[in-house]
Amino acid sequence: MELLARLLGGTERVKIMRLFLHHDEQIFSPSEVADKTKSKALLVKKEIATLTVLGFLEKKKAKVFVTTGKGKAQTARLKEVSGYVLRKTFPHNDALRALLFDFQSLDKKELASRFKTIGRIKLFVLSGVFIGDIKSRVDILIVGESIKKPKAEKVLESLSAEMGRDVIFSVMDVEEYEYRLKMYDKFIRDIVDMPHERVIDKLREIQ
């Protein structure tokens, strides 16, 4: 991320560009961009203005159905929204996608280190987007002891914001993982029998 940030003008710009490239049909307001990228509102407005001047984004209005209320009281109405969307005719979109979504080149050990505070990690597996396999069930599998799932979810939320897309993950304790592995659980077998990368693997040491 550091090299891309230096090349493209900062971490926030990289996150914003990834968000629009991944959701190339969706209109986002500046506040929605700030929320999804976990960035400061003022900085987001500045980056959006720059990217619009450069021709990467364009301002657009659209009518969408908005639902309010619950149950029988739920109603839907057509509402006009205003925001920004990826300009599909921008000549460098394909090149930017190839560059910004090259997650295979990420420092895998640094990525695993982000989760060191969530508990005692015994197995940290990268798959899916991190190895270029779109058929994978998950992008990250974490197995450990005394795992604090809310902390793990917070790290994953931050990682998703950085990547401009949701990171599909699974977190479980060692006992559950080993039981499901022995029972040939389809979800687990689909991960371990398909291409993946074990960044941390302490389970083999204790088996």
XYZ file of N, CA and C in Angstrom:
621
model
N 0.836 -1.212 0.000
C 0.000 0.000 0.000
C 0.866 1.256 0.000
N 2.007 1.213 0.681
C 2.853 2.404 0.800
C 3.360 2.877 -0.553
N 3.822 1.935 -1.405
C 4.330 2.304 -2.723
C 3.218 2.881 -3.591
N 2.042 2.228 -3.587
C 0.915 2.725 -4.368
C 0.498 4.114 -3.907
N 0.509 4.314 -2.596
C 0.130 5.613 -2.044
C 1.070 6.702 -2.540
N 2.356 6.398 -2.586
C 3.337 7.380 -3.050
C 3.165 7.643 -4.541
N 2.864 6.598 -5.306
C 2.712 6.746 -6.758
C 1.445 7.521 -7.116
N 0.370 7.263 -6.380
C -0.934 7.796 -6.761
C -1.414 8.965 -5.918
N -0.584 9.426 -5.000
C -0.936 10.653 -4.294
C -1.485 10.492 -2.903
N -1.316 9.333 -2.289
C -1.753 9.177 -0.903
C -2.652 7.985 -0.676
N -2.647 7.502 0.560
C -3.428 6.329 0.934
C -4.916 6.526 0.689
N -5.437 7.690 1.042
C -6.875 7.931 0.894
C -7.303 7.873 -0.566
N -6.480 8.424 -1.447
C -6.829 8.406 -2.870
C -6.868 6.975 -3.395
N -5.921 6.157 -2.956
C -5.894 4.754 -3.386
C -7.182 4.054 -2.944
N -7.582 4.256 -1.693
C -8.794 3.617 -1.175
C -10.034 4.082 -1.945
N -10.098 5.365 -2.221
C -11.254 5.924 -2.938
C -11.313 5.387 -4.368
N -10.174 5.335 -5.032
C -10.140 4.822 -6.403
C -10.540 3.356 -6.450
N -10.073 2.581 -5.493
C -10.453 1.163 -5.428
C -11.957 1.011 -5.238
N -12.534 1.830 -4.370
C -13.967 1.760 -4.104
C -14.768 1.987 -5.378
N -14.423 3.030 -6.132
C -15.181 3.347 -7.348
C -14.916 2.337 -8.461
N -13.712 1.834 -8.552
C -13.397 0.841 -9.585
C -14.112 -0.480 -9.312
N -14.255 -0.821 -8.040
C -14.919 -2.087 -7.691
C -16.437 -1.973 -7.808
N -16.982 -0.783 -7.548
C -18.432 -0.553 -7.656
C -18.666 0.445 -8.794
N -18.345 0.013 -10.006
C -18.294 0.956 -11.129
C -19.654 1.438 -11.639
N -20.752 0.907 -11.093
C -22.084 1.370 -11.498
C -22.728 2.226 -10.413
N -22.137 2.246 -9.237
C -22.802 2.835 -8.074
C -22.446 4.300 -7.865
N -23.471 5.062 -7.494
C -23.279 6.475 -7.163
C -23.062 6.592 -5.656
N -21.989 7.273 -5.273
C -21.681 7.475 -3.858
C -21.661 8.965 -3.529
N -22.249 9.320 -2.413
C -22.115 10.684 -1.905
C -20.773 10.770 -1.184
N -20.216 11.958 -0.999
C -18.954 12.083 -0.264
C -19.013 11.466 1.128
N -20.148 11.593 1.812
C -20.263 11.011 3.154
C -20.237 9.490 3.109
N -20.824 8.903 2.067
C -20.785 7.437 1.913
C -19.370 6.968 1.626
N -18.640 7.727 0.813
C -17.248 7.386 0.515
C -16.412 7.436 1.787
N -16.623 8.474 2.587
C -15.886 8.614 3.844
C -16.170 7.443 4.770
N -17.426 7.016 4.821
C -17.810 5.908 5.692
C -17.210 4.594 5.219
N -17.284 4.329 3.925
C -16.815 3.052 3.395
C -15.288 2.936 3.379
N -14.600 4.056 3.240
C -13.132 4.018 3.210
C -12.510 4.355 4.561
N -13.363 4.635 5.562
C -12.893 5.002 6.907
C -11.921 6.186 6.826
N -12.340 7.208 6.081
C -11.497 8.388 5.864
C -12.188 9.637 6.396
N -11.411 10.680 6.611
C -11.954 11.945 7.093
C -12.737 12.632 5.975
N -13.901 13.188 6.348
C -14.815 13.784 5.368
C -14.169 14.890 4.538
N -13.421 15.769 5.176
C -12.808 16.883 4.450
C -11.787 16.388 3.433
N -11.018 15.369 3.828
C -10.018 14.818 2.918
C -10.682 14.113 1.746
N -11.790 13.437 2.013
C -12.533 12.754 0.949
C -13.056 13.764 -0.066
N -13.628 14.856 0.412
C -14.138 15.892 -0.504
C -13.027 16.444 -1.389
N -11.861 16.625 -0.801
C -10.720 17.138 -1.558
C -10.283 16.149 -2.629
N -10.203 14.861 -2.255
C -9.772 13.837 -3.206
C -10.798 13.647 -4.316
N -12.080 13.675 -3.965
C -13.127 13.538 -4.969
C -13.079 14.687 -5.964
N -12.839 15.884 -5.463
C -12.734 17.050 -6.345
C -11.567 16.879 -7.317
N -10.429 16.410 -6.812
C -9.252 16.196 -7.660
C -9.517 15.124 -8.702
N -10.112 14.000 -8.277
C -10.378 12.886 -9.197
C -11.432 13.251 -10.234
N -12.323 14.174 -9.893
C -13.321 14.647 -10.855
C -12.679 15.546 -11.902
N -11.792 16.421 -11.465
C -11.056 17.294 -12.390
C -10.195 16.460 -13.340
N -9.608 15.383 -12.815
C -8.761 14.508 -13.630
C -9.573 13.666 -14.613
N -10.889 13.592 -14.396
C -11.742 12.819 -15.307
C -11.996 11.397 -14.876
N -11.509 11.021 -13.703
C -11.711 9.657 -13.198
C -13.143 9.486 -12.678
N -13.679 10.525 -12.057
C -15.045 10.510 -11.539
C -15.896 11.550 -12.253
N -17.198 11.372 -12.179
C -18.115 12.382 -12.687
C -19.305 12.500 -11.738
N -19.832 13.717 -11.660
C -20.987 13.960 -10.799
C -22.238 13.489 -11.533
N -23.138 12.871 -10.767
C -24.316 12.307 -11.424
C -25.509 12.285 -10.472
N -26.700 12.394 -11.054
C -27.937 12.274 -10.297
C -28.685 11.049 -10.804
N -29.391 10.402 -9.901
C -30.172 9.222 -10.290
C -31.363 9.084 -9.353
N -32.389 8.386 -9.826
C -33.553 8.125 -9.000
C -33.515 6.684 -8.515
N -33.631 6.505 -7.201
C -33.596 5.177 -6.608
C -34.779 5.012 -5.653
N -35.172 3.751 -5.457
C -36.245 3.473 -4.512
C -35.677 3.393 -3.105
N -36.278 4.119 -2.182
C -35.859 4.126 -0.784
C -37.003 3.615 0.063
N -36.725 2.617 0.921
C -37.769 2.067 1.789
C -37.664 2.660 3.185
N -38.806 2.924 3.780
C -38.861 3.442 5.152
C -39.893 2.654 5.939
N -39.709 2.601 7.255
C -40.638 1.876 8.104
C -40.349 0.389 8.132
N -41.159 -0.338 8.923
C -40.977 -1.785 9.065
C -42.313 -2.500 8.935
N -42.241 -3.771 8.523
C -43.436 -4.602 8.435
C -44.488 -4.026 7.515
N -45.731 -4.040 7.996
C -46.848 -3.550 7.181
C -46.765 -2.044 6.935
N -46.030 -1.365 7.810
C -45.910 0.092 7.679
C -44.806 0.502 6.702
N -44.125 -0.505 6.146
C -43.012 -0.208 5.228
C -43.525 0.364 3.912
N -42.901 1.433 3.493
C -43.277 2.062 2.223
C -42.030 2.315 1.385
N -42.233 2.403 0.095
C -41.121 2.668 -0.820
C -41.455 3.892 -1.664
N -40.476 4.737 -1.830
C -40.706 5.924 -2.665
C -39.473 6.208 -3.509
N -39.714 6.852 -4.610
C -38.632 7.197 -5.529
C -37.953 8.480 -5.051
N -36.651 8.409 -4.895
C -35.915 9.567 -4.398
C -34.738 9.875 -5.330
N -34.518 11.152 -5.565
C -33.378 11.552 -6.394
C -32.139 11.703 -5.513
N -31.076 11.007 -5.906
C -29.824 11.104 -5.151
C -28.756 11.733 -6.039
N -27.857 12.425 -5.408
C -26.768 13.080 -6.127
C -25.446 12.619 -5.540
N -24.485 12.340 -6.396
C -23.191 11.892 -5.912
C -22.196 11.757 -7.045
N -21.270 10.833 -6.877
C -20.200 10.647 -7.856
C -20.127 9.185 -8.277
N -19.717 8.992 -9.518
C -19.622 7.649 -10.075
C -18.374 7.577 -10.957
N -17.860 6.396 -11.133
C -16.700 6.194 -12.013
C -17.061 6.583 -13.442
N -16.216 7.366 -14.073
C -16.449 7.708 -15.489
C -15.893 6.578 -16.331
N -16.793 5.821 -16.948
C -16.389 4.599 -17.656
C -15.521 4.864 -18.872
N -15.578 6.084 -19.386
C -14.770 6.403 -20.569
C -13.360 6.870 -20.201
N -13.068 6.919 -18.903
C -11.708 7.307 -18.497
C -10.732 6.290 -19.086
N -9.746 6.732 -19.853
C -8.914 5.812 -20.646
C -8.017 4.861 -19.861
N -7.817 5.112 -18.574
C -6.865 4.289 -17.824
C -7.528 3.367 -16.799
N -8.825 3.170 -16.916
C -9.533 2.341 -15.933
C -8.994 0.914 -15.863
N -8.787 0.298 -17.015
C -8.298 -1.089 -17.024
C -6.896 -1.190 -16.417
N -6.043 -0.237 -16.766
C -4.680 -0.237 -16.232
C -4.694 -0.018 -14.718
N -5.581 0.854 -14.260
C -5.694 1.120 -12.823
C -6.224 -0.091 -12.075
N -7.180 -0.796 -12.676
C -7.690 -2.021 -12.044
C -6.565 -3.042 -11.874
N -5.785 -3.224 -12.924
C -4.682 -4.189 -12.862
C -3.682 -3.819 -11.777
N -3.461 -2.528 -11.600
C -2.496 -2.055 -10.609
C -3.065 -2.081 -9.190
N -4.257 -1.526 -9.029
C -4.810 -1.353 -7.684
C -5.395 -2.632 -7.087
N -5.727 -3.597 -7.925
C -6.280 -4.843 -7.402
C -5.295 -6.004 -7.478
N -4.036 -5.669 -7.563
C -2.994 -6.704 -7.539
C -2.660 -7.028 -6.080
N -3.600 -7.683 -5.391
C -3.414 -7.987 -3.977
C -2.460 -9.156 -3.743
N -2.104 -9.858 -4.813
C -1.171 -10.973 -4.672
C 0.225 -10.495 -4.276
N 0.531 -9.243 -4.580
C 1.862 -8.719 -4.295
C 1.971 -8.103 -2.899
N 0.880 -8.152 -2.107
C 0.928 -7.612 -0.750
C 1.902 -8.400 0.111
N 2.465 -7.731 1.095
C 3.345 -8.390 2.053
C 2.479 -9.267 2.961
N 2.513 -10.580 2.755
C 1.628 -11.492 3.471
C 1.913 -11.524 4.968
N 3.163 -11.448 5.358
C 3.509 -11.473 6.779
C 3.029 -10.195 7.474
N 3.153 -9.066 6.774
C 2.679 -7.804 7.335
C 1.166 -7.856 7.506
N 0.501 -8.485 6.542
C -0.951 -8.624 6.598
C -1.362 -9.451 7.823
N -0.667 -10.553 8.047
C -0.972 -11.408 9.198
C -0.701 -10.687 10.513
N 0.327 -9.833 10.524
C 0.702 -9.132 11.757
C -0.383 -8.160 12.226
N -1.250 -7.745 11.322
C -2.339 -6.835 11.698
C -3.313 -7.501 12.672
N -3.307 -8.829 12.691
C -4.258 -9.576 13.516
C -3.636 -10.099 14.811
N -2.417 -9.675 15.119
C -1.707 -10.247 16.264
C -2.371 -9.951 17.598
N -3.210 -8.924 17.663
C -3.849 -8.563 18.938
C -5.179 -9.276 19.163
N -5.628 -10.093 18.203
C -6.966 -10.694 18.333
C -6.948 -11.999 19.116
N -5.777 -12.553 19.411
C -5.671 -13.821 20.119
C -4.439 -14.589 19.664
N -4.355 -15.853 20.072
C -3.203 -16.689 19.691
C -3.525 -17.393 18.372
N -2.994 -16.860 17.298
C -3.283 -17.405 15.966
C -2.433 -18.646 15.708
N -3.110 -19.732 15.373
C -2.428 -20.987 15.070
C -2.382 -21.274 13.568
N -3.334 -20.712 12.854
C -3.384 -20.909 11.404
C -3.930 -19.651 10.752
N -3.181 -19.123 9.800
C -3.604 -17.927 9.067
C -3.443 -18.249 7.587
N -4.567 -18.404 6.913
C -4.582 -18.834 5.508
C -5.099 -17.711 4.618
N -4.387 -17.471 3.543
C -4.835 -16.513 2.532
C -5.272 -17.276 1.295
N -6.374 -16.855 0.741
C -6.904 -17.494 -0.457
C -7.624 -16.420 -1.266
N -8.486 -16.838 -2.165
C -9.311 -15.888 -2.907
C -8.552 -14.766 -3.561
N -8.926 -13.538 -3.223
C -8.369 -12.352 -3.869
C -6.862 -12.227 -3.647
N -6.349 -12.790 -2.552
C -4.931 -12.647 -2.231
C -4.027 -13.581 -3.031
N -4.633 -14.568 -3.699
C -3.827 -15.462 -4.552
C -4.371 -15.498 -5.983
N -5.344 -14.622 -6.254
C -5.886 -14.539 -7.606
C -6.815 -15.680 -7.969
N -7.493 -16.271 -6.965
C -8.408 -17.382 -7.212
C -9.833 -16.945 -6.862
N -10.611 -16.597 -7.874
C -11.956 -16.064 -7.642
C -12.945 -17.152 -7.207
N -12.563 -18.421 -7.318
C -13.461 -19.514 -6.941
C -13.375 -19.871 -5.460
N -12.429 -19.297 -4.743
C -12.225 -19.633 -3.339
C -13.426 -19.254 -2.491
N -13.678 -20.029 -1.435
C -14.798 -19.765 -0.534
C -14.544 -18.535 0.325
N -13.296 -18.313 0.713
C -12.950 -17.169 1.562
C -11.654 -16.536 1.069
N -11.402 -15.331 1.537
C -10.124 -14.664 1.271
C -9.150 -14.903 2.425
N -9.691 -14.965 3.650
C -8.863 -15.181 4.834
C -9.540 -16.186 5.764
N -8.762 -17.149 6.244
C -9.215 -18.081 7.273
C -8.270 -17.942 8.464
N -8.849 -17.680 9.632
C -8.057 -17.542 10.854
C -8.518 -18.578 11.862
N -7.575 -19.371 12.378
C -7.855 -20.376 13.398
C -6.938 -20.098 14.582
N -7.494 -20.104 15.788
C -6.631 -19.809 16.919
C -7.251 -20.123 18.258
N -6.619 -19.644 19.296
C -7.080 -19.834 20.666
C -7.352 -18.465 21.290
N -8.384 -18.411 22.106
C -8.787 -17.151 22.770
C -8.963 -16.024 21.756
N -9.553 -16.357 20.603
C -9.760 -15.373 19.544
C -10.888 -14.412 19.921
N -10.606 -13.147 19.837
C -11.601 -12.107 20.098
C -12.215 -11.700 18.755
N -13.358 -12.274 18.442
C -13.971 -12.063 17.130
C -14.317 -10.603 16.839
N -14.822 -9.839 17.821
C -15.093 -8.420 17.533
C -13.835 -7.665 17.103
N -12.691 -7.986 17.722
C -11.429 -7.348 17.331
C -11.040 -7.761 15.917
N -11.213 -9.057 15.623
C -10.894 -9.561 14.279
C -11.755 -8.873 13.235
N -13.041 -8.711 13.536
C -13.959 -8.067 12.601
C -13.590 -6.612 12.361
N -13.078 -5.956 13.415
C -12.672 -4.559 13.269
C -11.462 -4.435 12.343
N -10.494 -5.355 12.493
C -9.318 -5.349 11.614
C -9.750 -5.627 10.173
N -10.644 -6.591 10.003
C -11.121 -6.950 8.670
C -11.928 -5.823 8.036
N -12.664 -5.096 8.860
C -13.422 -3.936 8.366
C -12.470 -2.868 7.833
N -11.385 -2.647 8.564
C -10.379 -1.671 8.133
C -9.689 -2.139 6.851
N -9.409 -3.447 6.769
C -8.768 -4.010 5.582
C -9.687 -3.897 4.367
N -10.971 -4.145 4.559
C -11.940 -4.025 3.468
C -12.007 -2.592 2.955
N -11.955 -1.640 3.886
C -11.978 -0.223 3.511
C -10.749 0.128 2.681
N -9.629 -0.433 3.071
C -8.368 -0.171 2.365
C -8.386 -0.767 0.957
N -9.023 -1.935 0.824
C -9.025 -2.648 -0.453
C -10.141 -2.209 -1.390
N -11.118 -1.468 -0.843
C -12.219 -1.018 -1.690
C -13.230 -2.087 -2.002
N -13.202 -3.189 -1.257
C -14.136 -4.300 -1.452
C -14.197 -5.120 -0.169
N -15.288 -5.853 -0.014
C -15.441 -6.668 1.187
C -14.478 -7.849 1.152
N -13.810 -8.081 2.265
C -12.930 -9.245 2.408
C -13.762 -10.367 3.026
N -13.856 -11.483 2.327
C -14.624 -12.626 2.829
C -13.718 -13.416 3.774
N -14.199 -13.668 4.985
C -13.332 -14.297 5.983
C -14.095 -15.294 6.842
N -13.337 -16.106 7.546
C -13.894 -17.029 8.521
C -12.930 -17.110 9.694
N -13.470 -17.017 10.906
C -12.662 -17.088 12.121
C -13.230 -18.182 13.009
N -12.392 -19.084 13.500
C -12.861 -20.165 14.383
C -11.753 -20.613 15.319
N -12.154 -21.325 16.379
C -11.143 -21.816 17.306
C -10.562 -23.134 16.804
N -9.474 -23.561 17.416
C -8.749 -24.756 16.966
C -9.624 -25.996 17.049
N -10.356 -26.127 18.148
C -11.194 -27.315 18.347
C -12.220 -27.466 17.236
N -12.896 -26.368 16.890
C -13.895 -26.410 15.821
C -13.249 -26.758 14.481
N -12.116 -26.117 14.206
C -11.432 -26.349 12.929
C -11.020 -27.817 12.790
N -10.394 -28.364 13.830
C -9.896 -29.740 13.746
C -11.045 -30.740 13.640
N -12.146 -30.454 14.337
C -13.317 -31.335 14.246
C -13.878 -31.315 12.830
N -14.046 -30.119 12.273
C -14.612 -30.003 10.932
C -13.680 -30.590 9.877
N -12.375 -30.472 10.123
C -11.400 -31.045 9.195
C -11.510 -32.573 9.183
N -11.601 -33.188 10.370
C -11.702 -34.656 10.485
C -13.026 -35.179 9.930
N -14.063 -34.348 10.037
C -15.380 -34.759 9.536
C -15.548 -34.470 8.040
N -14.476 -34.018 7.408
C -14.487 -33.684 5.979
C -15.598 -32.675 5.658
N -15.706 -31.683 6.548
C -16.653 -30.594 6.341
C -16.368 -29.921 4.992
N -17.406 -29.763 4.176
C -17.213 -29.247 2.816
C -16.594 -27.854 2.789
N -17.039 -26.981 3.702
C -16.502 -25.621 3.731
C -14.992 -25.623 3.976
N -14.553 -26.381 4.976
C -13.124 -26.447 5.297
C -12.347 -27.143 4.182
N -12.875 -28.249 3.670
C -12.169 -28.988 2.613
C -12.037 -28.132 1.352
N -13.058 -27.319 1.079
C -12.987 -26.451 -0.106
C -11.870 -25.422 0.018
N -11.482 -25.106 1.259
C -10.395 -24.147 1.464
C -9.045 -24.845 1.412
N -8.884 -25.914 2.222
C -7.561 -26.556 2.342
C -7.203 -27.424 1.147
N -8.195 -27.871 0.389
C -7.902 -28.707 -0.783
C -7.729 -27.884 -2.055
N -8.085 -26.608 -1.977
C -7.919 -25.716 -3.125
C -6.676 -24.863 -2.915
N -6.216 -24.161 -3.954
C -5.017 -23.320 -3.793
C -5.173 -22.329 -2.644
N -4.160 -22.236 -1.806
C -4.155 -21.307 -0.682
C -2.716 -21.120 -0.216
N -2.517 -20.137 0.636
C -1.178 -19.882 1.181
C -1.264 -19.803 2.695
N -0.485 -20.644 3.372
C -0.454 -20.659 4.836
C 0.656 -19.722 5.306
N 0.253 -18.555 5.770
C 1.232 -17.574 6.240
C 1.701 -17.954 7.645
N 0.776 -18.437 8.464
C 1.090 -18.965 9.793
C 0.499 -20.360 9.880
N 1.276 -21.336 10.300
C 0.750 -22.687 10.481
C 1.463 -23.366 11.655
N 0.855 -23.230 12.831
C 1.395 -23.841 14.031
C 0.643 -25.130 14.387
N -0.386 -25.439 13.617
C -1.171 -26.639 13.892
C -0.396 -27.899 13.559
N 0.385 -27.854 12.504
C 1.173 -29.021 12.133
C 2.196 -29.368 13.199
N 2.646 -28.342 13.932
C 3.638 -28.560 14.978
C 3.058 -29.297 16.179
N 1.722 -29.149 16.395
C 1.135 -29.769 17.580
C 0.355 -31.043 17.245
N 0.264 -31.371 15.963
C -0.470 -32.578 15.565
C 0.432 -33.801 15.639
